[in-house]
Structure formats: C-alpha cells, structure tokens
Tab-separated table of C-alpha atoms and ligand atoms in Angstrom:
chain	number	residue	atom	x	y	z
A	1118	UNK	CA	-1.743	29.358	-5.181
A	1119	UNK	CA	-5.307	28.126	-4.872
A	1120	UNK	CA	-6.580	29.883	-7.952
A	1121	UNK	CA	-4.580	27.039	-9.686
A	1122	UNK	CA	-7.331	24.502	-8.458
A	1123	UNK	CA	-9.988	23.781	-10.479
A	1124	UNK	CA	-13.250	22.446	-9.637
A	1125	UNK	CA	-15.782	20.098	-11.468
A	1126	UNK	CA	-19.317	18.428	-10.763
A	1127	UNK	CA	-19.392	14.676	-10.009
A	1128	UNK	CA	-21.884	13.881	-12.985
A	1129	UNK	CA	-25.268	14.951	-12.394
A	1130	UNK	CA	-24.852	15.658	-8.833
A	1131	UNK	CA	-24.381	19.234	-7.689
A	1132	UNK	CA	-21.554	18.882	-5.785
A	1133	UNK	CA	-18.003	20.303	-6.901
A	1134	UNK	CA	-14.964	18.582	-6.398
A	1135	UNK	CA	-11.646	19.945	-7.089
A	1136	UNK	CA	-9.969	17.847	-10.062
A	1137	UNK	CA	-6.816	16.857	-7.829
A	1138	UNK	CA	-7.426	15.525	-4.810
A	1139	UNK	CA	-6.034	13.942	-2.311
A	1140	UNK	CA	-6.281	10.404	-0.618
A	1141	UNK	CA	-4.242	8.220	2.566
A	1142	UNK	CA	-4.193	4.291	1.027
A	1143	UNK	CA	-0.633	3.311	2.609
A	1144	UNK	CA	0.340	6.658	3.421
A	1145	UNK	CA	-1.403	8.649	6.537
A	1146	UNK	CA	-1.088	6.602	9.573
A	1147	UNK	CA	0.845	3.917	8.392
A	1148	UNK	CA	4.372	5.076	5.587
A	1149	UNK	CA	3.259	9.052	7.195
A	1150	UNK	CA	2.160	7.464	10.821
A	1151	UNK	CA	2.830	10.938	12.716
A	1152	UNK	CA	0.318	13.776	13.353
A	1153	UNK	CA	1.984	16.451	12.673
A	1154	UNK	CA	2.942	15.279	9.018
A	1155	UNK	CA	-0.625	14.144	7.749
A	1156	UNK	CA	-1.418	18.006	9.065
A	1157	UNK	CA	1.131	19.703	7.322
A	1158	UNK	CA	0.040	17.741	4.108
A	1159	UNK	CA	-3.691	18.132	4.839
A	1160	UNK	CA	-2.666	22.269	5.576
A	1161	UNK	CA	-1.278	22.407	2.353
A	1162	UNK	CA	-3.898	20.704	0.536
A	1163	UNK	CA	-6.315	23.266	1.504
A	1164	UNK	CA	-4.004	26.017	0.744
A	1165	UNK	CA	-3.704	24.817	-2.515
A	1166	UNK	CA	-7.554	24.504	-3.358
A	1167	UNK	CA	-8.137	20.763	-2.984
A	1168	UNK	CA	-11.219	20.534	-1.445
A	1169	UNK	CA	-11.904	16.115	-1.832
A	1170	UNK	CA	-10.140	14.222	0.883
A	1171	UNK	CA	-10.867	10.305	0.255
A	1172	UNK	CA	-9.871	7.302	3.255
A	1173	UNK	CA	-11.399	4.083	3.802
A	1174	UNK	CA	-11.937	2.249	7.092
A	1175	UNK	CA	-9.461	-0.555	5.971
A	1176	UNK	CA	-6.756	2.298	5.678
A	1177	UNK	CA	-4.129	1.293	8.354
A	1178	UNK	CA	-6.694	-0.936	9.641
A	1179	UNK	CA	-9.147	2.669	10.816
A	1180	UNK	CA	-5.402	4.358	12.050
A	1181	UNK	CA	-6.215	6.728	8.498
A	1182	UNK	CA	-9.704	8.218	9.488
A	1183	UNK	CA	-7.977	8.705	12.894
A	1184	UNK	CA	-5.203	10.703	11.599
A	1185	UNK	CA	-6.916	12.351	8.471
A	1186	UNK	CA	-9.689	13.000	10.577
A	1187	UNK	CA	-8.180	15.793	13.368
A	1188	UNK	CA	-5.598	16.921	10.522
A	1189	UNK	CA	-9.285	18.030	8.395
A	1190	UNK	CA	-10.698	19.363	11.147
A	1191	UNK	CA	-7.958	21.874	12.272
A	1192	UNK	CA	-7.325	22.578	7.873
A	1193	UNK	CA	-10.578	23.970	7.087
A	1194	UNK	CA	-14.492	24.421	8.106
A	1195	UNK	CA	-16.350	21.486	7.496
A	1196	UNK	CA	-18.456	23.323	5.063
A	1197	UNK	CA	-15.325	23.581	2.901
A	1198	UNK	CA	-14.288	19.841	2.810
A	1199	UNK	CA	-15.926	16.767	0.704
A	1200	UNK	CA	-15.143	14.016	2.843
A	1201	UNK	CA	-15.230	10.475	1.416
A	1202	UNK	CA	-14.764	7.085	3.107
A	1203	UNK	CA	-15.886	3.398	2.346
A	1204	UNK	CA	-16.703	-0.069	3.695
A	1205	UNK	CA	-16.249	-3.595	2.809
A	1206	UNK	CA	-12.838	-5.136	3.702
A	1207	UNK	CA	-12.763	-7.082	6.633
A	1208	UNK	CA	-11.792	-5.312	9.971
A	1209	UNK	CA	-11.487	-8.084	11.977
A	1210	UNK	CA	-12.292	-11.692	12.078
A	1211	UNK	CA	-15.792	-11.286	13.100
A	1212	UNK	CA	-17.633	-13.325	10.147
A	1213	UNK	CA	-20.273	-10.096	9.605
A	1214	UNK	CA	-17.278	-7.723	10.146
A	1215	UNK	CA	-16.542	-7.356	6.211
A	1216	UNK	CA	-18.915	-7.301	3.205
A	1217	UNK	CA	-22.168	-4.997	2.174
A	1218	UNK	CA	-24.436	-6.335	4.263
A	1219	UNK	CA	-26.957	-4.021	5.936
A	1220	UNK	CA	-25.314	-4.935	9.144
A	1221	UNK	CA	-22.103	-4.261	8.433
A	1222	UNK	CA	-22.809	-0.762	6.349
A	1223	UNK	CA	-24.917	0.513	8.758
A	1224	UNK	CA	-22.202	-0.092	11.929
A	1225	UNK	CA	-19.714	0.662	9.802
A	1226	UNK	CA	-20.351	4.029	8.811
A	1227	UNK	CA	-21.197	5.170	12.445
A	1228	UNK	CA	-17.269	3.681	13.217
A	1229	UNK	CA	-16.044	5.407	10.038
A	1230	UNK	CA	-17.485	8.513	11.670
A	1231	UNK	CA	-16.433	8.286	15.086
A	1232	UNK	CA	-12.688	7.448	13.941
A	1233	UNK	CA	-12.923	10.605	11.650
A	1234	UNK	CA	-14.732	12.703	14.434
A	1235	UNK	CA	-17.172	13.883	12.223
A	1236	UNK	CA	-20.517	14.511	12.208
A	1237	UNK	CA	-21.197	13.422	8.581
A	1238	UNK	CA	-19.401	11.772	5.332
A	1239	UNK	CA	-20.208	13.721	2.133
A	1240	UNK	CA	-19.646	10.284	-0.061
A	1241	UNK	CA	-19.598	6.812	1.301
A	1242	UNK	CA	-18.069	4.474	-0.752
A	1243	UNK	CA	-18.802	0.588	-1.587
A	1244	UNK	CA	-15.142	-0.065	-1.733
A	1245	UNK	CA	-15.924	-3.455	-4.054
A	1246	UNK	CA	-18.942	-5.148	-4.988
A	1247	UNK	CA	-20.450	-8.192	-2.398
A	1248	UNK	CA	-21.169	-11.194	-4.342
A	1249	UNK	CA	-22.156	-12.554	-0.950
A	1250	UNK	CA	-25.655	-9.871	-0.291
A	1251	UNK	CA	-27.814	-9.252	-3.085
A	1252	UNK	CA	-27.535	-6.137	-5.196
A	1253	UNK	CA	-30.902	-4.880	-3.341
A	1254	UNK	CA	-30.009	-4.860	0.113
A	1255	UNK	CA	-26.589	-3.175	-0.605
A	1256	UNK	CA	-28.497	-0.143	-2.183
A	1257	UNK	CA	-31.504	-0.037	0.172
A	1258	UNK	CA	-28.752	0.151	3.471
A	1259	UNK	CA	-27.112	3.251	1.264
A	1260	UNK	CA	-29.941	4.114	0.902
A	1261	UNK	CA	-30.723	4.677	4.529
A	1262	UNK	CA	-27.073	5.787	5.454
A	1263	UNK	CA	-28.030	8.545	2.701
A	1264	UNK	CA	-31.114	9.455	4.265
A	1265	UNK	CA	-30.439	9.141	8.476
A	1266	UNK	CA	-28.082	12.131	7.218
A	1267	UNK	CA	-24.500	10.224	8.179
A	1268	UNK	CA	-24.191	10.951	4.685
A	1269	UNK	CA	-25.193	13.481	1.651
A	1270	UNK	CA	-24.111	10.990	-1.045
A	1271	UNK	CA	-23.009	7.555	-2.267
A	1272	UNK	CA	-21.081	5.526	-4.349
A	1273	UNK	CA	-19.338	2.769	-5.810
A	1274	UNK	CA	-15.592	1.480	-5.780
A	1275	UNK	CA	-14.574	-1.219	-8.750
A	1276	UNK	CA	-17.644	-2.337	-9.708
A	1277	UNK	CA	-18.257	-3.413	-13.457
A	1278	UNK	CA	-20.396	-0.780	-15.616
A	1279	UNK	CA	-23.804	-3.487	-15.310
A	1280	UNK	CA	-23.359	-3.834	-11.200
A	1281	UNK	CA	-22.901	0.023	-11.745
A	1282	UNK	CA	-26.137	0.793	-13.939
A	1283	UNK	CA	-27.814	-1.869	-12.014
A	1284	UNK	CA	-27.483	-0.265	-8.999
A	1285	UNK	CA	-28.778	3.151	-10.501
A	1286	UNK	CA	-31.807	1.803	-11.915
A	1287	UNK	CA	-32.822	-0.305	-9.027
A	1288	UNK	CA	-32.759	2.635	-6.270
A	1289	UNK	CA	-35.000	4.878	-9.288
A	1290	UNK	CA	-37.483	2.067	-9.703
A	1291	UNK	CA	-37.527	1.986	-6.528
A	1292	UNK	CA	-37.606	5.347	-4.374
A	1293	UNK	CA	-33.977	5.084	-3.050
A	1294	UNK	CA	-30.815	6.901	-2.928
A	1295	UNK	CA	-29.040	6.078	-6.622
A	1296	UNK	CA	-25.361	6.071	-6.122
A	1297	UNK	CA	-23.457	9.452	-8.161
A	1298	UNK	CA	-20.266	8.318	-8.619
A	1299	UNK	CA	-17.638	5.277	-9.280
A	1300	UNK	CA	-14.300	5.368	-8.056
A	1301	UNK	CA	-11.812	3.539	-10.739
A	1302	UNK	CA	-8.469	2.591	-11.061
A	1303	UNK	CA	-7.167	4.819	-14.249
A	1304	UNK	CA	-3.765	5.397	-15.139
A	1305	UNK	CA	-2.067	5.635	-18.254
A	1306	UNK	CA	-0.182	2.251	-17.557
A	1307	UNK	CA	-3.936	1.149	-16.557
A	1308	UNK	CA	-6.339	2.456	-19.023
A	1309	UNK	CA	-8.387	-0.161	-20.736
A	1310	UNK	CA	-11.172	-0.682	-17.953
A	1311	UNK	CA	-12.029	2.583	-17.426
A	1312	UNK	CA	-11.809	4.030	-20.889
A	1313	UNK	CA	-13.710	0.895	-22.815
A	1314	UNK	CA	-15.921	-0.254	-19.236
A	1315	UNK	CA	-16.636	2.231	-17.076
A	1316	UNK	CA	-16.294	5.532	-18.826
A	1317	UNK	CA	-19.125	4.942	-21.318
A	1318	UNK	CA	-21.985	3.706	-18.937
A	1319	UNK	CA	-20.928	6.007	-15.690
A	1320	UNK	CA	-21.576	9.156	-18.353
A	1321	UNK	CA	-24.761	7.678	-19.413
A	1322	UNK	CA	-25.643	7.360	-16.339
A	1323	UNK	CA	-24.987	10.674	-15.017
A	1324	UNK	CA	-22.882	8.783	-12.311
A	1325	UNK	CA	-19.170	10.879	-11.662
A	1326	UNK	CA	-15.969	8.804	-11.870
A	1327	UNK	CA	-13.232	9.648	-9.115
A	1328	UNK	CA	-9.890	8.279	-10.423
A	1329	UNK	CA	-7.146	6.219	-8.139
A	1330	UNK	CA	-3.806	5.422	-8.284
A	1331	UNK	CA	-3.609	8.226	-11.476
A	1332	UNK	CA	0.312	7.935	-10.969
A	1333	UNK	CA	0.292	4.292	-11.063
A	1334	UNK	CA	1.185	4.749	-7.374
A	1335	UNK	CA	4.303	7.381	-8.744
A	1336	UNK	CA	5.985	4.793	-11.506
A	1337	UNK	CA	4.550	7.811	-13.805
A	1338	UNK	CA	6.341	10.419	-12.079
A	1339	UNK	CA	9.861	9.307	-13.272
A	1340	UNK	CA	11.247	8.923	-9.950
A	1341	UNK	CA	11.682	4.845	-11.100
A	1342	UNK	CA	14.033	5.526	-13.608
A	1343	UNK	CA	17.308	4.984	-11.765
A	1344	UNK	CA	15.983	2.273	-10.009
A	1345	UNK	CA	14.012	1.956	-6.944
A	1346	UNK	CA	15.070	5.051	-4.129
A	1347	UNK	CA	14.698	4.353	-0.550
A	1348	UNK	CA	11.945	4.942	1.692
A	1349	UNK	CA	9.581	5.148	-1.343
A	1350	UNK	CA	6.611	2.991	-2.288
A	1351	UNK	CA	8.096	0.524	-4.400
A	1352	UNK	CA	10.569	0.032	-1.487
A	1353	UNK	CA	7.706	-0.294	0.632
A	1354	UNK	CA	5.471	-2.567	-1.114
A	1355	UNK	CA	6.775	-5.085	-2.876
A	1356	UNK	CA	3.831	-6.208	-4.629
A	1357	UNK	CA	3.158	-2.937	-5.945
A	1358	UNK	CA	6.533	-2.953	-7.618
A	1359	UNK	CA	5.675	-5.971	-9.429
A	1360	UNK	CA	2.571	-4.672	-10.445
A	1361	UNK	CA	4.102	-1.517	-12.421
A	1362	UNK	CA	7.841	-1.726	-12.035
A	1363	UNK	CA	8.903	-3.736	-15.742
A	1364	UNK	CA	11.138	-2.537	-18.282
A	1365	UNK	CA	8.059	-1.634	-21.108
A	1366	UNK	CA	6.276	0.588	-18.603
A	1367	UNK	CA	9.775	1.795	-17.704
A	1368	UNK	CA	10.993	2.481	-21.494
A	1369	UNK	CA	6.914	4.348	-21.842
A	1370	UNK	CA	7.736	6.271	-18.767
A	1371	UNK	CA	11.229	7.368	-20.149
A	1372	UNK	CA	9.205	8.151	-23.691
A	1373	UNK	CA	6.898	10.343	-21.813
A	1374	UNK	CA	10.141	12.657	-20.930
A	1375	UNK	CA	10.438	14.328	-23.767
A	1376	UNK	CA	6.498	15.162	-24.381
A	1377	UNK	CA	6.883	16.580	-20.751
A	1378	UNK	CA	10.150	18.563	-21.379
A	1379	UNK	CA	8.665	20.114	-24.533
A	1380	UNK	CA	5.477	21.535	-22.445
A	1381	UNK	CA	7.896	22.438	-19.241
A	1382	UNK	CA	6.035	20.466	-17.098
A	1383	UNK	CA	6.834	17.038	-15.593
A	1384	UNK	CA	5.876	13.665	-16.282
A	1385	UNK	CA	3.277	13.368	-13.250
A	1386	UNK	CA	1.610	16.334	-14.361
A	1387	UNK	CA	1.386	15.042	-17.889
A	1388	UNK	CA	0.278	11.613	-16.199
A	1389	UNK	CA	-3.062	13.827	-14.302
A	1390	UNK	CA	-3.499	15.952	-17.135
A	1391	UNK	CA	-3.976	13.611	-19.381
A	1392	UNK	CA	-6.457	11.793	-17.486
A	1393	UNK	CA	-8.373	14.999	-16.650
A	1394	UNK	CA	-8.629	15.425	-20.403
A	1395	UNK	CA	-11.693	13.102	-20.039
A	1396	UNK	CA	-14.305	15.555	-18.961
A	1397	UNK	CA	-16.313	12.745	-17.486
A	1398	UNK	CA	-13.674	12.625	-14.782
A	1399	UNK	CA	-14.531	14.441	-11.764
A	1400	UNK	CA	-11.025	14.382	-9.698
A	1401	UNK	CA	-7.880	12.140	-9.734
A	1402	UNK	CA	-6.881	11.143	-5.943
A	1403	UNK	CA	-3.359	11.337	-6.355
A	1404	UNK	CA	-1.251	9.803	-3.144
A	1405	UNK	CA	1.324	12.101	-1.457
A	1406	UNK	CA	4.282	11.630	1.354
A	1407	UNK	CA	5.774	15.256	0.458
A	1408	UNK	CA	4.514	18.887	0.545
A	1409	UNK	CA	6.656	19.345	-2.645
A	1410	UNK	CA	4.448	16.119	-4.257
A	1411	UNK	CA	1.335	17.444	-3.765
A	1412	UNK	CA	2.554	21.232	-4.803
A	1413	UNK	CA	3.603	19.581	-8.145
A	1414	UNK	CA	0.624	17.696	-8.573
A	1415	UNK	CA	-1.547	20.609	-8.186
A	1416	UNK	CA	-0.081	22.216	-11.264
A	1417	UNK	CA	-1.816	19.800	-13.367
A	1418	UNK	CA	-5.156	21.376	-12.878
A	1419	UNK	CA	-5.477	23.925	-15.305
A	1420	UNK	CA	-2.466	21.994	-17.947
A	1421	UNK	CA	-5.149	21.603	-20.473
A	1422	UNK	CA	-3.351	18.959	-23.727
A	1423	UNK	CA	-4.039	19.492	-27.356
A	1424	UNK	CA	-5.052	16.576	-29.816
A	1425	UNK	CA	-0.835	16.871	-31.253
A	1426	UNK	CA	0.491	15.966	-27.648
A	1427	UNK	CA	-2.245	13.381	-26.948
A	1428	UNK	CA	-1.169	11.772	-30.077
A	1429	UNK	CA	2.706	12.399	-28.985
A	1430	UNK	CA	1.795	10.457	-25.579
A	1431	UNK	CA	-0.178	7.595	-27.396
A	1432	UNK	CA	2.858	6.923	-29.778
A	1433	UNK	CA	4.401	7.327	-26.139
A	1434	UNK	CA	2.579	4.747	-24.059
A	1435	UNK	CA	2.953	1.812	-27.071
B	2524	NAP	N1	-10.982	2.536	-4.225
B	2524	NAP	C1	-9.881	1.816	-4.179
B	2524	NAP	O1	-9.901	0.593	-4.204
B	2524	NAP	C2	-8.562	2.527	-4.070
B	2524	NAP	C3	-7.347	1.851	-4.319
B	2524	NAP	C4	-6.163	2.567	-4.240
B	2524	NAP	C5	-6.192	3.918	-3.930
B	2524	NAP	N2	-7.384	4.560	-3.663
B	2524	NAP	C6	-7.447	5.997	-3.318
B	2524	NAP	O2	-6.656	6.751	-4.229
B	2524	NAP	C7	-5.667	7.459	-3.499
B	2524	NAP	C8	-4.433	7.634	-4.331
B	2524	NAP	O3	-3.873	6.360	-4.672
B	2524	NAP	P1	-2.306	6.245	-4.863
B	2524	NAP	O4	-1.622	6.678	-3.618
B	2524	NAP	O5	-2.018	4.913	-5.402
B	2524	NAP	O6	-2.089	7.395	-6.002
B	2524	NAP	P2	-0.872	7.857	-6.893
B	2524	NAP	O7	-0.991	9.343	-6.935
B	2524	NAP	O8	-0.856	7.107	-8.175
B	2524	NAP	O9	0.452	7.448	-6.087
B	2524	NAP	C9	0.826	8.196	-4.970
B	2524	NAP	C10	2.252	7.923	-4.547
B	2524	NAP	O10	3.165	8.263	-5.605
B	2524	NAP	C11	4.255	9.016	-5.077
B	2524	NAP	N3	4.141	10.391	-5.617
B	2524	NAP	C12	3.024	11.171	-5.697
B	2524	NAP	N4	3.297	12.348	-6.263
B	2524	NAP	C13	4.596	12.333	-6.559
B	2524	NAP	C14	5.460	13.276	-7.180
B	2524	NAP	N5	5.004	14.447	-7.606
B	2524	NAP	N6	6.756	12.930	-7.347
B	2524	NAP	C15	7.231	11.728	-6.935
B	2524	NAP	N7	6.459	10.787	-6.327
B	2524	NAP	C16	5.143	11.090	-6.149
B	2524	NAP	C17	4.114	8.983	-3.573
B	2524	NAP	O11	4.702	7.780	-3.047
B	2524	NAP	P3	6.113	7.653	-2.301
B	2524	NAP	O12	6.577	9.020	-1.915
B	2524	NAP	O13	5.809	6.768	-1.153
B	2524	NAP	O14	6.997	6.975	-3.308
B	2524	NAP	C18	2.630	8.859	-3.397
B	2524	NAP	O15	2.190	8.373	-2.183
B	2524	NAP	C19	-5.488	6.636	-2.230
B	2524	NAP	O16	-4.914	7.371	-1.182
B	2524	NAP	C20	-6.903	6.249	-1.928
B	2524	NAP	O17	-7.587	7.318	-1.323
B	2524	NAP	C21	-8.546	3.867	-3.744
C-alpha cells in the first residue's frame, strides 16, 4: 500500500514530505503509553509511505520522544525518516526552563535528541512565538542549532504571518538560517487563520505549512455523532470536547455524510483531502490510537476534490 502515499516539497526547501503524516500530542506515551503499540503504529506508518513523524519535548512531559524515538529507529533507516520536534513550553519550574531563549533552545535540542536517541532532527520547531526574547536572538540560536548540524532545518509553530515574514527576512539580511516552514492549526471547523493569515504570506515566502489537528482532533471523522464513545479523546480531554464538540459543528459534520457517501470515501478522508487541496500545504499530521485510523487516513492522499464537491462541502460547513 505505500504507492498510495504521496509526497510534496515543504515550500522552497528541497525536502519531501509525505502529505499525511503522522504526530504523538496526547497519544504516544501518554493515551498509547506502551512500547509495543507506538511500534506497531510507527511499523505501519512506514509501510504505508509516511515518511514525517512530528513530537515535541512537552509531549508527555519528553515520555513521546522516548517512545517515538526507539519505535523510528527499529521502523526504518534514518535516511528514510523526517524527524520533527520543538521547544518552548516549560519542562519544569526552572525559570529559563521554557521560552526561546538561546539558553533554553540550545539545551533543549541536545535533550530533544538524547530522549529521541538520535543523532539529528530534520526540523526543529518554535512551538509558539516568545514575547519574552527578541525576535533576533530566537533566529540567530536556530540559526546555530541549524548549522552545529543537530539539525538540517527549522521552523515555526503558531506564529502570526508578520512574526513569520519577520523572521525570514531578518536571518536573509542577515546571513542566518531562515526558517522553511509554519506549522498551523487547519481544520475545516478551524479554517479562517490559516486560509486568510497564514496561507497567503507562508507562500510568498516560500516558507511550507505543516497542518495540525486536520481532524479537529477526530470530531471530523464522524465517530461524535452518537455521542461521545469511551476511551476516545473527547472522553479523555475534556477541554478538547468543549472546544469542537457543539451541536453546529455536529449538524456540519452530519452534512459532510452525504458528500462523503457520494465519493465512497469517509468523512476523515474528505476532512484531509480537502485540506490537501491547498497546494501550499506540505502534509497534514493527523493523530492516531489505531492501525485501522491511520490505514484510513492514508487513503486521503491521492483523493484529489473537484470545484462541484468543494462547493457541496462549503454549503456543508455553513
Ligand atoms: N504545533 C502545535 O501546537 C500542535 C498542536 C496540536 C497537535 N500538533 C501535532 O499534530 C499532530 C496531530 O494532531 P491531532 O492528534 O490533534 O490530529 P487529528 O488527526 O485531528 O486528531 C487525531 C485523533 O483523532 C482520532 N482519529 C484519527 N483518525 C481517526 C479515524 N480515522 N477514525 C476515528 N478517529 C480518528 C484519534 O483519537 P482517539 O482515537 O483518541 O479518539 C486521533 O488521535 C499531533 O500529534 C502533533 O504532532 C501540533
């Protein structure tokens, strides 16, 4: 099944990512704590043709990059793999222990690196923008990350289109590593940021845009619409329930049955197709606790939509 994979570049970089990807926020090594699961996941992954993995040293407070990272190892040679993890949160109560400091980027990634037992990250992420260290010091230590080799590339995680294009023209003036890619929160429950924010100036830019939460974190697969099953992650996480789970997004989610049914494919392919419609997107990092979720989500990468069901899932998503 891994010639159902597709592959694109993240903006003006050379490196290919395949469109669906795969990431461990609440999932691998805390909801999926065990070894052998995150494996069998990871397994499948590669067997399917995803190639981007994404964590974050806040994941499960560093228990992700511990799990994700022997799970990678065993799936596939490191050549293979993109391999993407960020700083920022805090990660303990250590005042410099949090933030974009030089300090804390520079320690961090070597922790990031030694949970993940790797060698190198292929992006390193800015997981939110520091209002508390100036715009040039938070390049210039990416910057060096970039260039010491603990990483080939970097990027940014929610930060508006100016901090964005800031960033990029402030590393070019200046001889330093330019982040190549944002990653956003885009969904079709979620779409006004990145279509009318960060869409336009990222592809300007030549920066890439990695998508999260695609799924709205599964309310988009249908699996809501009986109510909230057990041992999923609105049963979880209650304040992710209350960030997706009302009746409109539930009566747009039923509407988007019928577009699905009429193509024979389900709603959360729909959900990542229609997102990969935007060419500017580089991957969507879906979340998955099954082998049969992340087979399903798969099938999304070569569901291409024409302008009559785009339309269909507008009049949809009212
Ligand atoms: N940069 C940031 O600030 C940020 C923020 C959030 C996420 N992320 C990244 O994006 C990744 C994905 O985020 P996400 O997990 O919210 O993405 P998502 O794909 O919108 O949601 C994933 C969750 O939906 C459910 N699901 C997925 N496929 C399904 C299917 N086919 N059928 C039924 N249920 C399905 C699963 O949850 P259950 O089985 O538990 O119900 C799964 O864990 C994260 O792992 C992380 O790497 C980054």
């Amino acid at each position: 099944m891994a010639n159902e994979m597709t592959y694109r570049r993240l903006g003006s970089s050379g490196l290919k990512l395949s469109t669906v990807s795969l990431g461990g926020w609440t999932t691998y090594g805390q909801t999926v704590a065990e070894q052998d699961r995150v494996t069998r996941l990871i397994e499948r992954a590669v067997e399917l043709g995803v190639n981007y993995f994404d964590t974050a040293d806040v994941y499960a407070n560093g228990k992700c990059e511990e799990v994700m990272g022997p799970a990678l190892a065993g799936a596939a040679p490191r050549h293979h793999l993109v391999v993407a993890s960020k700083v920022f949160g805090k990660m303990s109560d250590d005042v410099n222990d949090r933030g974009l400091s030089r300090k804390h980027v520079l320690e961090s990634v070597d922790r990031s690196l030694d949970r993940l037992g790797l060698d190198y990250l292929d992006i390193y992420f800015a997981h939110r923008y520091d209002p508390e260290t100036t715009l040039e010091e938070t390049v210039e230590a990416f910057s060096d990350v970039v260039r010491s080799g603990r990483t080939h590339y970097w990027g940014t995680s929610m930060w508006s289109a100016a901090q964005i294009a800031e960033a990029v023209t402030f590393a070019k003036a200046n001889g330093l590593v330019a982040p190549v890619v944002e990653q956003a929160e885009y969904s079709m429950l979620r779409r006004e940021r990145a279509e009318n924010e960060v869409l336009p100036v990222t592809s300007a830019k030549g920066v890439g845009v990695v998508v999260f939460s695609p799924l709205a974190q599964g309310m988009l697969t249908g699996k809501y619409d009986g109510g909230v099953p057990a041992g999923s992650r609105f049963a979880e996480f209650e304040s992710f329930k209350e960030r997706f789970f009302s009746d409109e997004n539930a009566a747009r989610v039923r509407a988007l049955k019928d577009v699905a049914d009429d193509l024979g494919v389900t709603r959360g392919q729909l959900a990542l197709a229609w997102i990969l419609r935007n060419s500017n997107v580089t991957s969507v990092i879906t979340g998955a606790t099954r082998v049969e979720q992340l087979e399903e989500n798969v099938g999304a990468a070569k569901l291409s939509l024409t302008d009559d069901v785009l339309a269909r899932i507008d009049r949809a998503l009212i």
